Short mmCIF file of C-alpha atoms in Angstrom, two decimals:
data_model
loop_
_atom_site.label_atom_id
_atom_site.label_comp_id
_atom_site.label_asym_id
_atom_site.label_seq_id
_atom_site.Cartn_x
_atom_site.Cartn_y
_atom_site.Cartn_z
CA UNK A 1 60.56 37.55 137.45
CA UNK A 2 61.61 40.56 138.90
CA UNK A 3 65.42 39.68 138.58
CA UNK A 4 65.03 38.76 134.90
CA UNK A 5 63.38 42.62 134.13
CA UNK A 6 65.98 44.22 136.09
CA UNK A 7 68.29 42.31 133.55
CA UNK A 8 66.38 43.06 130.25
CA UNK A 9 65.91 46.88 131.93
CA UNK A 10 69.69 47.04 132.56
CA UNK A 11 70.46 45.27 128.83
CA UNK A 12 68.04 47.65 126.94
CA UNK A 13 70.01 50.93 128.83
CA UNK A 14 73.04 49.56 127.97
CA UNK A 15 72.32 48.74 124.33
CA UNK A 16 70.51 52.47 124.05
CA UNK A 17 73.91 53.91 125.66
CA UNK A 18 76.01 52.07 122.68
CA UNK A 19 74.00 53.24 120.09
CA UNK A 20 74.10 56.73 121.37
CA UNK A 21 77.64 56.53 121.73
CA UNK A 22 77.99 55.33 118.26
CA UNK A 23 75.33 57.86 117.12
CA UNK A 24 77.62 60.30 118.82
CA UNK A 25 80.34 59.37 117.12
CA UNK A 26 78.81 58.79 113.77
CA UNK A 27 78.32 62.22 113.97
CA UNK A 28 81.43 63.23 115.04
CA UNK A 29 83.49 61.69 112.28
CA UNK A 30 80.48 63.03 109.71
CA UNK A 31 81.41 66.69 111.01
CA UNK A 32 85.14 65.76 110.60
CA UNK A 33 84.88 64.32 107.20
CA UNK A 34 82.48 67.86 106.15
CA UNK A 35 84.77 70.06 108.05
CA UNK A 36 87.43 68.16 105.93
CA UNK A 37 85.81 68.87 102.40
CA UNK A 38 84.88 72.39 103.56
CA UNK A 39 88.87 73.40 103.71
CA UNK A 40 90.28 71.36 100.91
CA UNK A 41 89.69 72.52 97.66
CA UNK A 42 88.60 69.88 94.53
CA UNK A 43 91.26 69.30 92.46
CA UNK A 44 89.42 69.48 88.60
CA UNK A 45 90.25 69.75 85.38
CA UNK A 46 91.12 72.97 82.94
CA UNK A 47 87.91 71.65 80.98
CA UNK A 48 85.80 72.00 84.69
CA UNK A 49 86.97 75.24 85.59
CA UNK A 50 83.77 77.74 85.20
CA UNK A 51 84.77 80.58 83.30
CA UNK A 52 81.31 82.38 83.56
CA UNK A 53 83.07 83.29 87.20
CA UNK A 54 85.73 85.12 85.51
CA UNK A 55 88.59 83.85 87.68
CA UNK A 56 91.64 86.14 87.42
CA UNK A 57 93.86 85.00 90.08
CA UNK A 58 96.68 87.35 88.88
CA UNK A 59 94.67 90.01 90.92
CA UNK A 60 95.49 91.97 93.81
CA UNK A 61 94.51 91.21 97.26
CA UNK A 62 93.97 92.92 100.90
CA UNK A 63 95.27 92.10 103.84
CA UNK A 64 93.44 93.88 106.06
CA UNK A 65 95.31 95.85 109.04
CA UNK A 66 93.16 95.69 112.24
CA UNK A 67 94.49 96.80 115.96
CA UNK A 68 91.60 97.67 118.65
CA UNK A 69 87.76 96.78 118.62
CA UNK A 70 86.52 98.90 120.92
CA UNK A 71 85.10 101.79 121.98
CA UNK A 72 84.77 104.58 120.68
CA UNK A 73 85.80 104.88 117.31
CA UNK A 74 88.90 106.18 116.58
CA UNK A 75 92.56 106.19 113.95
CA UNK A 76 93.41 103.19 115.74
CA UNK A 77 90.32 101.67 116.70
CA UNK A 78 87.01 100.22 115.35
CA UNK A 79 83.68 99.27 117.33
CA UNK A 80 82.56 96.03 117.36
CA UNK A 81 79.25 96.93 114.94
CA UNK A 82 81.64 99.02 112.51
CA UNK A 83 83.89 95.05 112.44
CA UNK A 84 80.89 93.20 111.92
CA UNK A 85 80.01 96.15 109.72
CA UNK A 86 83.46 95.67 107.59
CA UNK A 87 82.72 92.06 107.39
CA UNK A 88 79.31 92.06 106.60
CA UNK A 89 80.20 94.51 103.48
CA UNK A 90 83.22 92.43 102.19
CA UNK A 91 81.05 89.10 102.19
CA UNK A 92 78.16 91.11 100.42
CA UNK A 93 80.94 91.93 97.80
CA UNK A 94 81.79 88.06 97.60
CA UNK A 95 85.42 88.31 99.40
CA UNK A 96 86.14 85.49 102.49
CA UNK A 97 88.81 85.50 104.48
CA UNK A 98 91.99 83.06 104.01
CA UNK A 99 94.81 82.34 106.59
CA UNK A 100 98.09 84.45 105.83
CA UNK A 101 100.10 81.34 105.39
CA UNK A 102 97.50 79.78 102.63
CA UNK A 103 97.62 83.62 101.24
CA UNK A 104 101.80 83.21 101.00
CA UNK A 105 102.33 79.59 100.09
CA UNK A 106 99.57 80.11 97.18
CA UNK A 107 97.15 77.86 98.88
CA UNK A 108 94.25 80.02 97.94
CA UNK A 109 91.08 78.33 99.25
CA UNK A 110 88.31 80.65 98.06
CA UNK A 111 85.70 78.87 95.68
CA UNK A 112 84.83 79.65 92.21
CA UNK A 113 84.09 83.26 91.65
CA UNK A 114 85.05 84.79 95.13
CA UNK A 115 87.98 87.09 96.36
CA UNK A 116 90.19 86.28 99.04
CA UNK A 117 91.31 88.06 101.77
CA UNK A 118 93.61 88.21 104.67
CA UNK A 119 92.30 89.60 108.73
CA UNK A 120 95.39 90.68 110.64
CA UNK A 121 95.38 92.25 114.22
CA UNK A 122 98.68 93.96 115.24
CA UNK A 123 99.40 94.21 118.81
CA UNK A 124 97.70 91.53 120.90
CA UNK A 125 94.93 93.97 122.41
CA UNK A 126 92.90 91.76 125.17
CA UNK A 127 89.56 93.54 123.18
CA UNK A 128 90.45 91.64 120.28
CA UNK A 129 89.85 87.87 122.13
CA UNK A 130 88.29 88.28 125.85
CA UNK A 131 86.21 86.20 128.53
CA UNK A 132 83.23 87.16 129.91
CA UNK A 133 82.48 86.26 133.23
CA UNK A 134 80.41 83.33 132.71
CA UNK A 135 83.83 81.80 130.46
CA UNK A 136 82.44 82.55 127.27
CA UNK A 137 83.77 84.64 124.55
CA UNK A 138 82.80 88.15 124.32
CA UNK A 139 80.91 88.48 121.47
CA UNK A 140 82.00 91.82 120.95
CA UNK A 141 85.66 91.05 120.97
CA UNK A 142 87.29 90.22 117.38
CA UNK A 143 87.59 86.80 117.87
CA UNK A 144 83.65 86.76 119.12
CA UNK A 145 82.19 88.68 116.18
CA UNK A 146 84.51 86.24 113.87
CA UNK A 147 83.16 83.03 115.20
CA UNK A 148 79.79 84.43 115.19
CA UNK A 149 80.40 85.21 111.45
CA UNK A 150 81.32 81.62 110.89
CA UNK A 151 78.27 80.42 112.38
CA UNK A 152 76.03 82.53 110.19
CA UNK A 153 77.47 81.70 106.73
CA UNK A 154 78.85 78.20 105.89
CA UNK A 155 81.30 79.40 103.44
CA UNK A 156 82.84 82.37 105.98
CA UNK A 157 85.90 80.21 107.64
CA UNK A 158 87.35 81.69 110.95
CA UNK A 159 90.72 82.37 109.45
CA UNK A 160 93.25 85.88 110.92
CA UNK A 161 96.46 86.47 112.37
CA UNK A 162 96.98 88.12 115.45
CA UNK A 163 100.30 89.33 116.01
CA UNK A 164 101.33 89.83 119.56
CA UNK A 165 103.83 91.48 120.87
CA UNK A 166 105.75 91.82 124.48
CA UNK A 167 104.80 89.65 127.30
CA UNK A 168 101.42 91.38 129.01
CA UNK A 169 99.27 91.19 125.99
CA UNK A 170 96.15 89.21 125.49
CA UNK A 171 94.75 89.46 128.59
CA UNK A 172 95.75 87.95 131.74
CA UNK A 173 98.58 85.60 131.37
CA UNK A 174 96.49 82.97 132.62
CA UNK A 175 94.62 82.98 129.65
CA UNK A 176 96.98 83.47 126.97
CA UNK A 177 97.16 79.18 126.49
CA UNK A 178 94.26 78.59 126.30
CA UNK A 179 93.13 81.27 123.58
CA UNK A 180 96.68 80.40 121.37
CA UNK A 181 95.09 77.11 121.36
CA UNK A 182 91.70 78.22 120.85
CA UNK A 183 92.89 80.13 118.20
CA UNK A 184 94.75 77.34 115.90
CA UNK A 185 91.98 74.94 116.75
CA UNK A 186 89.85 77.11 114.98
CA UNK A 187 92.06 77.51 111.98
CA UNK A 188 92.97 81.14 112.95
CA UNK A 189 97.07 82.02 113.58
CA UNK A 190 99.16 83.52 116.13
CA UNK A 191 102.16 85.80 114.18
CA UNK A 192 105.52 87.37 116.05
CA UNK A 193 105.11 91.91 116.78
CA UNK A 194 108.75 92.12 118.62
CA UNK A 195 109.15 92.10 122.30
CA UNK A 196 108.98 95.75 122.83
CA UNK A 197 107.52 97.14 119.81
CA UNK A 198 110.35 99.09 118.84
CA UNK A 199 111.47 101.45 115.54
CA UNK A 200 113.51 98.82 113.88
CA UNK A 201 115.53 101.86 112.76
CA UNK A 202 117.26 102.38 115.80
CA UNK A 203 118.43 98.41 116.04
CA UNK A 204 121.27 96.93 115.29
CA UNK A 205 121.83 93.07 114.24
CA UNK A 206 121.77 92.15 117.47
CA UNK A 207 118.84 94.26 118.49
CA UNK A 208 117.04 92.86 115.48
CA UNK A 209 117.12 89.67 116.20
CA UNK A 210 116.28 89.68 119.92
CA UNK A 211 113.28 91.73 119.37
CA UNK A 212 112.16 88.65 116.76
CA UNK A 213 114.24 85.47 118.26
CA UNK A 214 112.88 86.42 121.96
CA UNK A 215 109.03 87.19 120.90
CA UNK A 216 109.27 84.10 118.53
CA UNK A 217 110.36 81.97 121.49
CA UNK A 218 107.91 83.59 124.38
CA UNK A 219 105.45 83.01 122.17
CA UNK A 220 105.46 79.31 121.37
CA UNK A 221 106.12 78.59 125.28
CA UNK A 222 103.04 79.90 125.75
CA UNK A 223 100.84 77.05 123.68
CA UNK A 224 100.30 73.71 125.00
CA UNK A 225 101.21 71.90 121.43
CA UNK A 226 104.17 73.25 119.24
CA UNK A 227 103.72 75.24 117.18
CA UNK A 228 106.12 77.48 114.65
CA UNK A 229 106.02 81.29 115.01
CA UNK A 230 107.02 81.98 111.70
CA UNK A 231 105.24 85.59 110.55
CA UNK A 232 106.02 89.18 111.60
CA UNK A 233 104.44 92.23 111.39
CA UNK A 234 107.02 95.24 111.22
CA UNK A 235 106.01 97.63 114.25
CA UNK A 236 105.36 100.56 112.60
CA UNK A 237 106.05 99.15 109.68
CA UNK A 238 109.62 100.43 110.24
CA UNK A 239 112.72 98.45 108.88
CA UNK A 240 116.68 98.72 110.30
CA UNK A 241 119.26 99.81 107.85
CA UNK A 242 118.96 98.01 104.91
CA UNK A 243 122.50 95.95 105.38
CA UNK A 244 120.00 94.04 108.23
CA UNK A 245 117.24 93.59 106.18
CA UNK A 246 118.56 89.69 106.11
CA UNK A 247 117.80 89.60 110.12
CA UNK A 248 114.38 90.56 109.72
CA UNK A 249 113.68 87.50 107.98
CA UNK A 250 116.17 84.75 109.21
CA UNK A 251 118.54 85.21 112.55
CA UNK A 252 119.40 83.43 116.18
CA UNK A 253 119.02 84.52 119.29
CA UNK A 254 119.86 82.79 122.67
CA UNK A 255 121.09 79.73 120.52
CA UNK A 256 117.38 79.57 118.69
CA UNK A 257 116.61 79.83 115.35
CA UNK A 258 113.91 81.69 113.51
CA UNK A 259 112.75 81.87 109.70
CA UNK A 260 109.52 84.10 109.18
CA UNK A 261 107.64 83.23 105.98
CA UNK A 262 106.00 86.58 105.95
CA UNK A 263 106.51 89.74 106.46
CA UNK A 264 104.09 92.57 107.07
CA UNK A 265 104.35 96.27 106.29
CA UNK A 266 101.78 98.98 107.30
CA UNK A 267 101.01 99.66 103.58
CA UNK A 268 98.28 101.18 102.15
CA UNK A 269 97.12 99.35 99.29
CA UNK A 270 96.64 95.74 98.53
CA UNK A 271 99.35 93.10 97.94
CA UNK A 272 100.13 90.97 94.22
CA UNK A 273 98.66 87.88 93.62
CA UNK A 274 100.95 85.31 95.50
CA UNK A 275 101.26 83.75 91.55
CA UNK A 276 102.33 87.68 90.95
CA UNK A 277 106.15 88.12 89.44
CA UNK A 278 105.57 91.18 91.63
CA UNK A 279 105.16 89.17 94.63
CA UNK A 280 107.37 89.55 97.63
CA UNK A 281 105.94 87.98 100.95
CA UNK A 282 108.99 89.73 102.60
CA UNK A 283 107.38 93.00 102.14
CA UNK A 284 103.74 92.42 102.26
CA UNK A 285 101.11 96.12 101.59
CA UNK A 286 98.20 95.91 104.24
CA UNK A 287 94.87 97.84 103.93
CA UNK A 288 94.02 100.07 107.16
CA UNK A 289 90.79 98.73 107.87
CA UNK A 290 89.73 102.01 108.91
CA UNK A 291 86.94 105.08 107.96
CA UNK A 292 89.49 107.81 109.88
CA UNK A 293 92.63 109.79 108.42
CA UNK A 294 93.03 107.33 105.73
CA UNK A 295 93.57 109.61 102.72
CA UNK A 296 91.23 107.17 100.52
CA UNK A 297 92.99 104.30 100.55
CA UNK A 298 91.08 102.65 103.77
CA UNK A 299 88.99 99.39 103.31
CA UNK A 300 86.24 100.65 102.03
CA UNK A 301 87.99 102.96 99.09
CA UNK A 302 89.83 99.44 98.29
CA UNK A 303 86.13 97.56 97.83
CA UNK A 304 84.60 100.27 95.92
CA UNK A 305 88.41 100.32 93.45
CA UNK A 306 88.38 96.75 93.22
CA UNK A 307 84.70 97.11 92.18
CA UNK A 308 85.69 99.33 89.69
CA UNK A 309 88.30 97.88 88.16
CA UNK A 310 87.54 94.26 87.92
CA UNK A 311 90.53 93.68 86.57
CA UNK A 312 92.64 94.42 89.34
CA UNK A 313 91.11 92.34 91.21
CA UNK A 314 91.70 88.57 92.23
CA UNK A 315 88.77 86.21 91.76
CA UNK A 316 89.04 82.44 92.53
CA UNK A 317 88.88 79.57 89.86
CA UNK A 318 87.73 77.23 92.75
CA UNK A 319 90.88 74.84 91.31
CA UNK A 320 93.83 73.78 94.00
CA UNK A 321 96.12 72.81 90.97
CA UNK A 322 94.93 75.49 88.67
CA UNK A 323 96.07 79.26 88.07
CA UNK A 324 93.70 80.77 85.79
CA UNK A 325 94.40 84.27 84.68
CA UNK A 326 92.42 86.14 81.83
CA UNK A 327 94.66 86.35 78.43
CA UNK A 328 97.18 89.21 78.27
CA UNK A 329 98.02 88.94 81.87
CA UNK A 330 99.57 85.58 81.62
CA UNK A 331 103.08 86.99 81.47
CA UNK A 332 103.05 88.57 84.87
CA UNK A 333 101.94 85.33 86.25
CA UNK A 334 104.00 82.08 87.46
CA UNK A 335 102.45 79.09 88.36
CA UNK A 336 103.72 77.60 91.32
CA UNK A 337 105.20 73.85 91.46
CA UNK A 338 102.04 71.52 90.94
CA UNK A 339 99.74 74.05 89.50
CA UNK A 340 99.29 74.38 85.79
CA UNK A 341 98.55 77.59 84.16
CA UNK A 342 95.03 78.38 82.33
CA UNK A 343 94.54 81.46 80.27
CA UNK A 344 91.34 82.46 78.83
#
């Protein structure tokens, strides 16, 4: 009797572990599949699109220019509550963040009625993704208050671009794996800053590209999957002689390729609509996301202009395969391959 309960017993754990494993799973392809419908946008018809949202998606939009979050506040630096400050404000005003490459290939995920808008993070501070010692995140870093952001507001997707530059950046070198992975896990990107930071003035061809080629290739050694460095952020925003431009965007070095998608300027005022005639993403504007010695054209002068001028502004149609622009702007606009054009 007591051998055939010890057999039921050991049955009844076994079937409870199976359906907690397929509970556990269940669950796991649930979050996939909502994770899934989360990022891809509905593709709809002309007839769907909401209008009452006002979608002009020939509008301008920032790409934000971040370095240190620290302490204390300075030109170059912002605290951890002014961050969660700046993103706090810009999801009051209905903007959420998109990932540079969605911003450049016109991949513009935002839904019906919001703004988009691009995080960067030049230089590959060790304040802007840290470990405390227990192995979490510091919530104060960047990449801390960014996650927490996500976890607060469903729509808010973890999406920036840190651009790193030379060898000893990030934190210890130990490390810088496993936050590159961390980071693309999480749908946020990892963009080239040179190897030495360097006035691109001074450089010649071959200077050029081994500041690029070299970063580009330190860089992807340093993630455990592949993965294609393929965005730069100009240090200093500074460019070599104009014959080189070319080399900034395409160029070899140690018998390696490299083709950036984007490029980044300091700028000081938000970029075109990537459906924009204007647009360029070899000379992308950023926004100092900054309240010091920005001769009012920081983040916050950039809300309250946008706010202003409506126009001037880009607003989502919620549509993957729509561009929907308000009538009289229509002939600055081109619709990419596979998006049709709506004008209201």
């Amino acid at each position: 009797m007591k051998k055939l309960f010890a057999i039921a017993l050991l049955l009844g754990m076994l079937l409870t572990a199976c359906q907690s494993g397929n509970e556990e799973q269940g669950s796991t392809k649930e979050e996939a599949a909502s994770q899934q419908q989360k990022t891809e946008k509905k593709e709809i018809t002309k007839e769907e699109i909401d209008l009452n949202t006002k979608p002009n998606e020939a509008g301008q939009i920032m790409i934000l220019m971040y370095h240190n979050i620290s302490t204390p506040e300075a030109e170059w630096v912002r605290t951890p509550e002014n961050f969660r400050k700046d993103l706090q404000a810009l999801y009051d005003q209905g903007y959420l963040p998109i990932s540079l490459t969605d911003y450049v290939n016109g991949n513009i995920t935002a839904p019906a009625g919001k703004s988009p808008y691009v995080l960067t993070f030049d230089d590959g501070r060790e304040n802007n993704f840290n470990y405390l010692e227990d192995g979490s995140i510091n919530p104060d870093s960047a990449v801390g208050i960014i996650m927490e952001f996500a976890e607060k507001y469903d729509d808010f997707e973890p999406r920036a671009t840190f651009f790193v530059n030379g060898t000893g950046r990030f934190g210890p070198k130990e490390e810088v794996q496993k936050k590159f992975d961390f980071l693309v896990e999480n749908g946020m990107e990892v963009g080239n800053h040179t190897i030495n930071h360097p006035n691109m003035k001074t450089l010649d061809a071959s200077g050029v590209q081994k500041e690029i080629g070299g970063q580009k290739a330190y860089l992807e050694e340093s993630f455990s999957k592949p993965y294609n460095i393929n965005t730069l952020a100009l240090p200093f925003g500074s460019r070599p002689d104009k014959s080189l431009y070319n080399y900034l965007e395409t160029g070899s070095y140690e018998g390696k390729d490299y083709k950036n998608i984007a490029i980044l300027n300091v700028g000081w005022d938000p970029n075109p609509s990537p459906y924009h005639t204007d647009f360029d993403p070899l000379a992308i504007h950023r926004v100092r996301a900054s309240e010091t010695n920005v001769d009012d054209v920081g983040i916050y002068d950039w809300i309250e202009i946008l706010k202003n001028h409506p126009k001037r502004r880009f607003v989502s149609d919620g549509a993957a395969n729509i561009v929907t622009v308000p009538q009289g702007l229509e002939e600055n606009v081109k619709a990419p391959e596979g998006k049709e054009l709506l004008v209201y």
